[in-house]
XYZ file of C-alpha atoms in Angstrom:
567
model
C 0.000 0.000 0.000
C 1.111 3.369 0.234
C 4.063 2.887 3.035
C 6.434 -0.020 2.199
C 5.274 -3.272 3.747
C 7.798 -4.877 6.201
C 9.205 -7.755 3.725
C 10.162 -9.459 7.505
C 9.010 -12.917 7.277
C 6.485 -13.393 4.954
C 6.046 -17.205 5.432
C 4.839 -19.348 8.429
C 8.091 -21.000 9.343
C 11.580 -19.492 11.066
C 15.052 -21.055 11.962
C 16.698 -19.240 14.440
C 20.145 -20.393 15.088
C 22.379 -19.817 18.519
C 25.617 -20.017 17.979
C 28.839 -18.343 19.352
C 30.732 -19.690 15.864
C 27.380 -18.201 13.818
C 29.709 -16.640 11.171
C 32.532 -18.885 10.558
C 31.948 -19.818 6.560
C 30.923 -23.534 7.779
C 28.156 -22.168 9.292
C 27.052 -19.555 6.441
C 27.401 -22.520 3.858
C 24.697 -24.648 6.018
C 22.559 -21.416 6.512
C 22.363 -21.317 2.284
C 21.208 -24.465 2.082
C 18.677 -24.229 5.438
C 17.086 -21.411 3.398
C 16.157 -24.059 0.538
C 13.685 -25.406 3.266
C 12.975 -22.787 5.061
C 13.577 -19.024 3.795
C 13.606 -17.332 6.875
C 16.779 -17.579 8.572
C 17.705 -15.519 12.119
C 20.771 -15.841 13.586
C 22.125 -15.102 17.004
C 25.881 -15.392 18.706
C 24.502 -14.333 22.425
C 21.510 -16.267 23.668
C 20.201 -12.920 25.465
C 19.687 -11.671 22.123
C 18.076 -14.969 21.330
C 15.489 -15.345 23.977
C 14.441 -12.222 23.508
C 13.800 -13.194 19.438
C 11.588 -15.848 20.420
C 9.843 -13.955 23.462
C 8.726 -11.503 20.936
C 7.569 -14.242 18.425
C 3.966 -15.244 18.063
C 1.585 -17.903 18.838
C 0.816 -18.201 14.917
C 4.686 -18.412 14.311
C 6.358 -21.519 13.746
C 9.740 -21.006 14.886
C 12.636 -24.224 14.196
C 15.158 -23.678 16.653
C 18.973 -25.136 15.911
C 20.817 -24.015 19.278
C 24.608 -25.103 19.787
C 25.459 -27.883 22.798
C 27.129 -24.850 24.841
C 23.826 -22.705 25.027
C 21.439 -25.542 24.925
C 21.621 -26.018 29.171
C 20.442 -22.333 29.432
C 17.684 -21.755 26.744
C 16.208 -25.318 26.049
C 13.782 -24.768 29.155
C 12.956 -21.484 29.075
C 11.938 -21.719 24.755
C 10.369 -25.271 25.319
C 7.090 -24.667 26.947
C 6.265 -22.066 23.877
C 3.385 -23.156 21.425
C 5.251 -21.433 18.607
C 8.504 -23.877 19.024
C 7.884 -26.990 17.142
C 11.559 -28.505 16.913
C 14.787 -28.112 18.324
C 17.756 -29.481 17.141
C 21.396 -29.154 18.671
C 24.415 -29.058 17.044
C 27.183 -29.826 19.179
C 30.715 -32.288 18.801
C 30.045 -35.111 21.410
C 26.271 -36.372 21.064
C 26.267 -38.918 23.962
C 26.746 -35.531 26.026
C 23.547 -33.784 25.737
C 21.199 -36.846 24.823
C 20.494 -37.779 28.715
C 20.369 -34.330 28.938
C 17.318 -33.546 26.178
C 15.421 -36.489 27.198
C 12.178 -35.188 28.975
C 12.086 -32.492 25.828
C 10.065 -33.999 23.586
C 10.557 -30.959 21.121
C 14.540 -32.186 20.848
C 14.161 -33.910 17.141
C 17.869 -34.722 16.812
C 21.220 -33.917 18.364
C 23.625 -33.592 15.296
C 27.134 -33.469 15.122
C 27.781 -32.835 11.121
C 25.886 -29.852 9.402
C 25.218 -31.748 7.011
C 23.501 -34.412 8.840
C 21.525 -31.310 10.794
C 20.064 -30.019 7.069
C 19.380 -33.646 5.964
C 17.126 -34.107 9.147
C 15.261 -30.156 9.210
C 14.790 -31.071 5.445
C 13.237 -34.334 6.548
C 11.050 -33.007 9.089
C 9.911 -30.018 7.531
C 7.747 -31.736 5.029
C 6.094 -33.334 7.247
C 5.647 -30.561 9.888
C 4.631 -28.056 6.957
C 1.813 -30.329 5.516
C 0.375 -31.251 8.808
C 0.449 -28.175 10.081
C -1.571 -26.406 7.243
C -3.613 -24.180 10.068
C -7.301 -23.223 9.208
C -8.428 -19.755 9.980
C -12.124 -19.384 10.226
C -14.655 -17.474 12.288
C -18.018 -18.816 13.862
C -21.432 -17.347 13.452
C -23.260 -16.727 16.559
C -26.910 -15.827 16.368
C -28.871 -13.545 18.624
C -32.302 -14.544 17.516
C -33.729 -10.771 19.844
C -31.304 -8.442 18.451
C -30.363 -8.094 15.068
C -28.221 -4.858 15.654
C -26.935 -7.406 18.784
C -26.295 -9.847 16.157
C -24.026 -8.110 13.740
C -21.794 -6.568 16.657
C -21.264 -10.470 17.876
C -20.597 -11.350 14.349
C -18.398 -8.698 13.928
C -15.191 -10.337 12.469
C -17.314 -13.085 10.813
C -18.981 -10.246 8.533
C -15.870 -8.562 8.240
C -13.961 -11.211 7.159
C -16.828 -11.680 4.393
C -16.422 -8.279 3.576
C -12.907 -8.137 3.043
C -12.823 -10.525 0.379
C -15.799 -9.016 -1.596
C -13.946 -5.356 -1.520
C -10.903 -6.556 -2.316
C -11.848 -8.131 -5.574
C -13.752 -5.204 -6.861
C -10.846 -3.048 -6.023
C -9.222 -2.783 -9.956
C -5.464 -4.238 -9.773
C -2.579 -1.719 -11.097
C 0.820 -1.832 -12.049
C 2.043 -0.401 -9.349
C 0.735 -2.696 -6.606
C 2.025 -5.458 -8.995
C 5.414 -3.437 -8.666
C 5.405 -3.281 -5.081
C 4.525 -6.948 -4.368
C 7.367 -8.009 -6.459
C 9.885 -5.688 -4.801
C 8.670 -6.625 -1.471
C 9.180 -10.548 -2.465
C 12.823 -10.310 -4.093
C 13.453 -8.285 -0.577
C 12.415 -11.276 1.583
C 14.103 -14.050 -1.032
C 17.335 -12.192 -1.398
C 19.264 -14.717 -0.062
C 17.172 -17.575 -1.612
C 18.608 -18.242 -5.048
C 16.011 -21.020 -5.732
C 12.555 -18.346 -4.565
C 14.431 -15.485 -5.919
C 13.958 -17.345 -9.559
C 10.206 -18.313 -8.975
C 9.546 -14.563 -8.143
C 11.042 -13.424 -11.339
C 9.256 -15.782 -13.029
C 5.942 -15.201 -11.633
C 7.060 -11.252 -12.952
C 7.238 -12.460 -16.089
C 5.372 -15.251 -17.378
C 1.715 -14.829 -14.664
C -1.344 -14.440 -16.442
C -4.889 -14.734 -14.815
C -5.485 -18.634 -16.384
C -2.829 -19.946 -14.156
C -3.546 -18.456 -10.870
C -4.351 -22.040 -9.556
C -1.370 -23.605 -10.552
C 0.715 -21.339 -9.462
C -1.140 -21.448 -6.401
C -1.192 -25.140 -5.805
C 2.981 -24.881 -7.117
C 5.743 -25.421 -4.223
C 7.077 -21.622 -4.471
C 6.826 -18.502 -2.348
C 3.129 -17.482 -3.258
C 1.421 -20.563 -1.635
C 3.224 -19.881 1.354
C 2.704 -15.870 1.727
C -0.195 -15.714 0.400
C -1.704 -18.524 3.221
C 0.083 -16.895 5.514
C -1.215 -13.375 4.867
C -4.921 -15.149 4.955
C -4.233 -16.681 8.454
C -2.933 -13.696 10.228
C -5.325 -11.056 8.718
C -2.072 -9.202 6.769
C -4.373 -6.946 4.821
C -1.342 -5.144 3.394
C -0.038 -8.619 1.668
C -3.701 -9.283 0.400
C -4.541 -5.760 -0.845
C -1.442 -6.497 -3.013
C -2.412 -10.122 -3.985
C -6.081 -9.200 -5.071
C -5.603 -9.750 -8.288
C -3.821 -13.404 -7.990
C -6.858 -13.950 -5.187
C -10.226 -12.523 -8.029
C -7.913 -14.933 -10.569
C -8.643 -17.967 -8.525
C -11.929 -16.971 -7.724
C -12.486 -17.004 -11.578
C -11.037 -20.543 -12.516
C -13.088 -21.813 -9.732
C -16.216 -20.097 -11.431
C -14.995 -21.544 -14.732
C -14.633 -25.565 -13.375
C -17.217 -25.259 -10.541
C -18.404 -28.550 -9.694
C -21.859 -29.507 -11.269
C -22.645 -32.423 -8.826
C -22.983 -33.184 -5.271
C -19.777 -34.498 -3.878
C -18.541 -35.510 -0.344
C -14.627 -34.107 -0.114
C -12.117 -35.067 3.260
C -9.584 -33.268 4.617
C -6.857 -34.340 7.208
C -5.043 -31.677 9.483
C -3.461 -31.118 12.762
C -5.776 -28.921 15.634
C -4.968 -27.584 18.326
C -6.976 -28.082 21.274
C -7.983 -24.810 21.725
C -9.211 -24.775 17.794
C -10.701 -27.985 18.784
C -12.561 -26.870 21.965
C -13.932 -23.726 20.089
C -15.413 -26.329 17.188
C -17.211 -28.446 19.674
C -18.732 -25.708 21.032
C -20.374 -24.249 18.086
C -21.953 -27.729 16.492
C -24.803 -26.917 14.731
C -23.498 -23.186 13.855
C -21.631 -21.689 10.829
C -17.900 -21.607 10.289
C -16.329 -19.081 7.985
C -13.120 -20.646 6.622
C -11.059 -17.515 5.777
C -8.437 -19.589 3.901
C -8.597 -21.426 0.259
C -9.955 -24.843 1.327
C -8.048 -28.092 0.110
C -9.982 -30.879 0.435
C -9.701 -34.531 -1.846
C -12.047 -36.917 -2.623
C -10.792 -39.690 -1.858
C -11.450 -40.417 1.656
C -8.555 -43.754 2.093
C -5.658 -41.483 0.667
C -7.000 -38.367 2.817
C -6.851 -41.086 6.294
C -3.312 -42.115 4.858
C -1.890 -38.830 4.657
C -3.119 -38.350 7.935
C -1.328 -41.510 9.194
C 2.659 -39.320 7.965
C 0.995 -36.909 10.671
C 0.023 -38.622 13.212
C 3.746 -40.334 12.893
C 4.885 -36.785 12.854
C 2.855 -35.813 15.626
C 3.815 -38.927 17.974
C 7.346 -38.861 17.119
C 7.491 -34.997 19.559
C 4.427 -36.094 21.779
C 2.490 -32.489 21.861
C -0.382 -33.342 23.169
C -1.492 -29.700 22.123
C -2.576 -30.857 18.915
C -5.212 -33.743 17.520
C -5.157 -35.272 14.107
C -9.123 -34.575 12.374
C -10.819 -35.330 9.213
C -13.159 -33.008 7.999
C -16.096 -34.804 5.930
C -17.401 -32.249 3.591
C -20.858 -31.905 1.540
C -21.259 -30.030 -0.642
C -24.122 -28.948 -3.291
C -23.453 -27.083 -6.671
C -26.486 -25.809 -6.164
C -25.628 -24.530 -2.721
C -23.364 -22.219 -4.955
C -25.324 -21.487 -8.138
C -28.402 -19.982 -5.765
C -26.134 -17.880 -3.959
C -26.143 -14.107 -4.428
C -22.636 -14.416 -2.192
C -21.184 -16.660 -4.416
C -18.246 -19.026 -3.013
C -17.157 -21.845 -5.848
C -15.478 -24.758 -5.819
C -14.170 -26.944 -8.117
C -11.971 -29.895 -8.940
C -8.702 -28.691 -9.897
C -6.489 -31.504 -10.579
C -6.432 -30.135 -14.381
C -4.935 -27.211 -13.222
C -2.893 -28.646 -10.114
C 0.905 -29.350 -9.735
C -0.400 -32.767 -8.201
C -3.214 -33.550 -10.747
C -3.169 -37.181 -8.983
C -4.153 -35.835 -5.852
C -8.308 -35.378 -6.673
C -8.174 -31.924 -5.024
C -10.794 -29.937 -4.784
C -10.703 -26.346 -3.483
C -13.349 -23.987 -2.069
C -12.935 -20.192 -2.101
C -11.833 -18.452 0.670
C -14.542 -17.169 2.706
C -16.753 -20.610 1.706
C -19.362 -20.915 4.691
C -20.070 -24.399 6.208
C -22.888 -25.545 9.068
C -21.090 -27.735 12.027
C -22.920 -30.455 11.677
C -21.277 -32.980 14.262
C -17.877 -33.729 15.749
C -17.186 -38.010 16.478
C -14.910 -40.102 17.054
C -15.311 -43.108 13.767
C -13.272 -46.336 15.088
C -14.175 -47.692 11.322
C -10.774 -45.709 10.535
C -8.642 -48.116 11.879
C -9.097 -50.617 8.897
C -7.817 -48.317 6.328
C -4.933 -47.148 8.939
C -3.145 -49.219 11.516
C -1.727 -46.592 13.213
C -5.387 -45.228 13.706
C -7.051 -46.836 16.769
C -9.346 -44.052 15.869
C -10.016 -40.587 14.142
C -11.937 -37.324 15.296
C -14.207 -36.681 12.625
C -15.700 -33.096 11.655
C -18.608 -33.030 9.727
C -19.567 -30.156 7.405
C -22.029 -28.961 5.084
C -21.739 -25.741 2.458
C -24.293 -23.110 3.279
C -25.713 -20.620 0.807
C -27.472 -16.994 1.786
C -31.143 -18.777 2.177
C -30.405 -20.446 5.677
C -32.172 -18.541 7.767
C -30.249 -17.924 10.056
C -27.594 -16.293 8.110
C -30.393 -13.958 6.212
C -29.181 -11.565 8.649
C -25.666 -11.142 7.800
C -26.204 -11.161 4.159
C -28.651 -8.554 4.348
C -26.142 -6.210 6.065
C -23.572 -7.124 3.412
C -26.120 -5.972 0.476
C -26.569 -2.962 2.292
C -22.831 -2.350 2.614
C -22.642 -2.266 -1.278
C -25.773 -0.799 -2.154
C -24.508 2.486 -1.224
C -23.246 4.565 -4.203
C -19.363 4.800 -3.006
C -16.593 3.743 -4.832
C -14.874 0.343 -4.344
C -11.573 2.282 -2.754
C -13.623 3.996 0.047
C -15.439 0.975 0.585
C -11.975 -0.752 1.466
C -11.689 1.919 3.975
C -14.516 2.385 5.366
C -14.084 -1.689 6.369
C -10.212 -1.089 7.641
C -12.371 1.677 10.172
C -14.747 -0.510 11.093
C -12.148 -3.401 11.691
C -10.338 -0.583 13.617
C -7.357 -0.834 11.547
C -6.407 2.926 11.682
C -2.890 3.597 10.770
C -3.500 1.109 7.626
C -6.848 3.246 6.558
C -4.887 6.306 6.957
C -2.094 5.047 4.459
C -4.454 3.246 2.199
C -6.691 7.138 1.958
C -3.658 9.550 1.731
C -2.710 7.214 -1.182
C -6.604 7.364 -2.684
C -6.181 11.111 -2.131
C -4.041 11.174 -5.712
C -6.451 9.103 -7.843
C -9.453 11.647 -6.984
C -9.703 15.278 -9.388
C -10.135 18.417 -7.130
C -14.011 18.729 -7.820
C -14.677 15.114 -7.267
C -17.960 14.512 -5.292
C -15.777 11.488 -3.658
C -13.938 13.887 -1.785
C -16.471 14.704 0.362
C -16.176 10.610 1.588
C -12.848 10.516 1.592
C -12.183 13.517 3.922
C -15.130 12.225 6.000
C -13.238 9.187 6.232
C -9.868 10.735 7.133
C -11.327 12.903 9.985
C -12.970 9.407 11.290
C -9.308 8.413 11.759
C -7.896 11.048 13.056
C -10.381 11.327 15.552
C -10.184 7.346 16.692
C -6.448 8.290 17.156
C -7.381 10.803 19.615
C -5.919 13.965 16.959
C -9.244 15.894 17.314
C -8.023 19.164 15.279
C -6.567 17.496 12.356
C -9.899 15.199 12.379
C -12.081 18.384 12.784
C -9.749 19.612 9.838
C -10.959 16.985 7.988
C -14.755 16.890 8.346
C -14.551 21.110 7.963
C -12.825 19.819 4.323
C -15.563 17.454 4.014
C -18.478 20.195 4.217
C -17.219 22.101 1.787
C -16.677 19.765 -0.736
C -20.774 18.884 0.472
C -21.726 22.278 0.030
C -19.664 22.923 -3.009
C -21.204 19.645 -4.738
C -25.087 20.555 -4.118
C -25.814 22.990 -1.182
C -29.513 20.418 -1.477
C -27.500 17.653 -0.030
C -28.866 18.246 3.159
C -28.025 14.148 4.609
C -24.402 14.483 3.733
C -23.764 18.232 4.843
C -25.718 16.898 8.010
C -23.269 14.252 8.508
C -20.578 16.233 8.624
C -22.184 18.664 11.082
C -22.764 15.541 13.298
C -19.058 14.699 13.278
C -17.843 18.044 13.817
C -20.238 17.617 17.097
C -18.938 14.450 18.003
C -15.170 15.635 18.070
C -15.851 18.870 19.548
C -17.729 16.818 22.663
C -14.516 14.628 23.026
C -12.365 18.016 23.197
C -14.436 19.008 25.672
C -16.103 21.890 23.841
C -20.001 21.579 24.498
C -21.172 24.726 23.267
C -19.497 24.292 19.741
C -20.792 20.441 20.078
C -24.469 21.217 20.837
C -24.312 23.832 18.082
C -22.919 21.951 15.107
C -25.845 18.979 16.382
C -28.167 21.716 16.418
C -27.834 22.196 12.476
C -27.287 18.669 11.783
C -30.649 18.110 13.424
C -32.075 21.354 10.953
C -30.756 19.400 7.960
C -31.811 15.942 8.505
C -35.636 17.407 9.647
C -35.187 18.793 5.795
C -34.147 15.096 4.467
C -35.725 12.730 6.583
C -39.126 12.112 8.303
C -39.018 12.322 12.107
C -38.899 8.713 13.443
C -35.798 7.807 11.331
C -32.777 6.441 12.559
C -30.647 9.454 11.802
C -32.781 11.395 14.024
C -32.300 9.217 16.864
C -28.815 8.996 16.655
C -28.810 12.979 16.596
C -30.931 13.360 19.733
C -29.083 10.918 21.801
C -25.770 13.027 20.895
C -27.510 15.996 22.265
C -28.720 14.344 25.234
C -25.343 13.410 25.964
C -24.432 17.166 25.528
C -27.429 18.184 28.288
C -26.559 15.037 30.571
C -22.620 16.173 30.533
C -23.608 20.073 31.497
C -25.931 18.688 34.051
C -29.312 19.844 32.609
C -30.952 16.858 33.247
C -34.980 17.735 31.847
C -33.114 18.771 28.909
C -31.135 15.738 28.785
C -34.142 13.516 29.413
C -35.935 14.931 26.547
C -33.824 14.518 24.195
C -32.914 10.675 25.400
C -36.650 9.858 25.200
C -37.087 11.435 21.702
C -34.218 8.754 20.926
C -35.853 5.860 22.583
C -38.990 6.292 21.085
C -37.770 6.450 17.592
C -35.290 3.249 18.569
């Protein structure tokens, strides 16, 4: 967007090394080839400096620590109780030494004493680790069957999440974001010969027909781009909109025309877990691209290389699941929010694999949660599997009619598809990335655009939120004139930006200017609206407020009832 995004990490995965002997050339050789498995590579020579990397780490990191036998007394129990370490390994010259040592850490997956054995076993490990731990993002749907207004609130980051998706595909893709993704991804793989080439590649030779198998390719944009999903990086998905309406299209193209039942095998945590059981019977917003295959027996197989995987550091944070899936083409072809899916082995890197992927943001009922001890015959290793149960949802259950009637109304309104986007970021209280994202919309609007008047509105929201009440009042002032300028008739718009003035000057403490600037917001709306509507009642609680802070109580209780009886 407009300020350069942190290239950082853009992937899932870290190795950070502890060594005193870090930058002897031995060491740098092994770190070349670590970064063929895993690009990002942090090292440290003082193990303050590297507790205090990992400390500062998150719980959706997945950090693969190499720490040598001198250091690994010290930091092995204080980094081993953290969800974000998956695997240690220590490098050290006398293995016999430490492995007495290491034996009630589980998370110790080898104790090397040639760098070259260490790569061959992270390289080993890593696929496994990296398949299995595919984490699913997704947001549950809790309905308030009293309060609609109650309903949305609760369901905030559900709709959200449903939003973000929709804006960002109508949002038209430029050059220049294409420009700045592909800077920002040679700056994370500049040390990675072998990514560095797949982002040049993807510079030159992606078109829109191969978004899927690129997507479904072993390179950089599976991994950033899943990433960016999981952790809600709206910067990294603004700039991979276009890649993300591409899919979106191919799925269109190939969507399924039958009903088919689809499986899925992944690692959960508990807590993920815990939060499913609890919401059987709801709806689950997966805010990821959903692999799932067809064929059931494979699925439970490549389950089985996890559950090895997961055994082999006994974390008992994490289960092994299989997601049964149903889904209905007509589910998808009578819904106004449309979410494909679509076999894609014709486009796939792995055409064997029968994959079939749903768009992000696909909706699913819970239906039930089981154990099925039938498992076992297909897998050995199985005594049993936790099975979740699913079924695609379209816009007619009823119990979603709710949220998509709030989305229509979100898009119904005649704005333009870039202060839609930040209009959401406000609403998702994302404030320093709406305030970017606007003073970069500033340049694509004329001076006498209408738009402006949004915009500035928009601005001034932000700069109030962050507590800058003069620069926000700034704003809205900017806002009226455009207002005025465009049609002095526009009485709901110049209104609105009374009403903000009002609000800001009642959180700088200036009532008189507050209860003035209300005052004509109220004169303009009487003009636009009829009495009972809900502009009005938003107005006349603002003024209460006004009465109720100056202690004028009968005024203040006037005004509050005139609110109440129009709520």
């Amino acid at each position: 967007m407009s300020d350069p995004v942190d290239a950082g990490n853009l992937e899932t995965f870290s190795i950070l090394w502890l060594d005193a002997l870090i930058n002897n050339n031995e060491n740098k050789a092994a770190q070349k080839q670590l970064r063929t498995v895993i690009n990002h590579v942090k090292t440290f020579e003082d193990p303050v400096d590297f507790l205090h990397g990992v400390r500062h780490s998150t719980q959706t990191d997945r950090l693969v620590v190499i720490v040598s036998g001198r250091f690994s007394h010290h930091v092995i129990p204080k980094i081993h109780p953290l969800i974000q370490v998956i695997s240690i390994y220590i490098y050290c010259m006398n293995k016999s030494h430490y492995e007495q040592h290491t034996q009630s850490y589980n998370k110790v997956k080898a104790i090397c004493v040639e760098l070259n054995e260490l790569v061959h076993q992270i390289r080993l490990d890593h696929k496994n680790l990296s398949i299995m731990d595919d984490q699913l993002p997704f947001n549950i749907f809790s309905m308030n069957e009293n309060d609609e207004q109650s309903s949305i609130e609760l369901n905030g980051q559900f709709l959200y999440s449903q939003l973000l998706i929709d804006v960002l595909m109508q949002i038209k893709p430029n050059e220049k974001d294409k420009r700045e993704l592909i800077t920002l991804c040679r700056k994370s793989y500049k040390d990675n010969e072998k990514e560095l080439d797949n982002v040049n590649r993807f510079d030159r030779e992606y078109c829109p027909s191969q978004a899927i198998t690129w997507y479904t390719s072993d390179c950089f944009l599976y991994r950033v781009l899943n990433k960016a999903l999981r952790v809600q990086n709206i910067n990294i998905l603004y700039l991979f909109r276009s890649v993300i309406l591409d899919i979106n299209e191919q799925l269109k193209q190939a969507q399924a025309e039958k009903h088919i039942r689809v499986y899925r095998g992944q690692l959960m945590s508990n807590e993920e877990l815990d939060r499913l059981r609890c919401s059987v019977g709801k709806f689950i917003s997966i805010n990821s691209f959903f692999s799932t295959s067809l064929n059931r027996d494979t699925t439970l197989l490549f389950l089985t290389t996890g559950i090895y995987a997961n055994e082999h550091n006994h974390d008992k944070c994490f289960e092994s699941v299989l997601f049964e899936i149903d889904a209905d083409p007509v589910v998808v072809m009578s819904n106004s929010w449309n979410r494909p899916f679509a076999n894609i082995s014709t486009f796939s890197e792995f055409p064997s694999e029968d994959e079939v992927l749903f768009m992000l943001g696909s909706i699913f009922r819970l239906d039930d949660i089981s154990y099925d001890q039938s498992s076992a015959t297909v897998c050995n290793t199985l005594k049993t599997v936790k099975i979740i149960r699913m079924t695609l949802c379209n816009d007619h259950e009823k119990d979603l009619e709710q949220l998509y009637t709030v989305m229509k109304k979100y898009f119904s309104k005649a704005e333009t598809n870039n202060l839609l986007f930040g209009k959401l970021l406000i609403k998702m209280g994302k404030f320093n990335m709406t305030e970017n994202y606007l003073c970069r919309s500033l340049g694509e609007f004329t001076s006498n655009d209408p738009s402006l008047a949004d915009l500035y509105h928009l601005m001034g929201m932000v700069a109030g939120a962050q507590d800058n009440y003069n620069e926000s009042l700034e704003w809205h002032r900017k806002s009226l004139t455009v207002c005025v300028q465009a049609c002095a008739a526009d009485h709901v718009n110049i209104g609105n930006s009374y009403n903000s003035m009002g609000i800001v000057y009642r959180k700088k403490g200036e009532r008189i200017r507050a209860l003035d600037s209300f005052n004509a917001a109220v004169s303009l709306f009487e003009q636009a609206h009829h009495e009972n509507h809900q502009d009005m009642a938003l107005l006349y609680g603002n003024i209460g407020n006004i009465y109720q802070e100056k202690k004028k109580y009968e005024d203040a209780l006037k005004f509050d009832e005139k609110s109440l009886a129009i709520k």
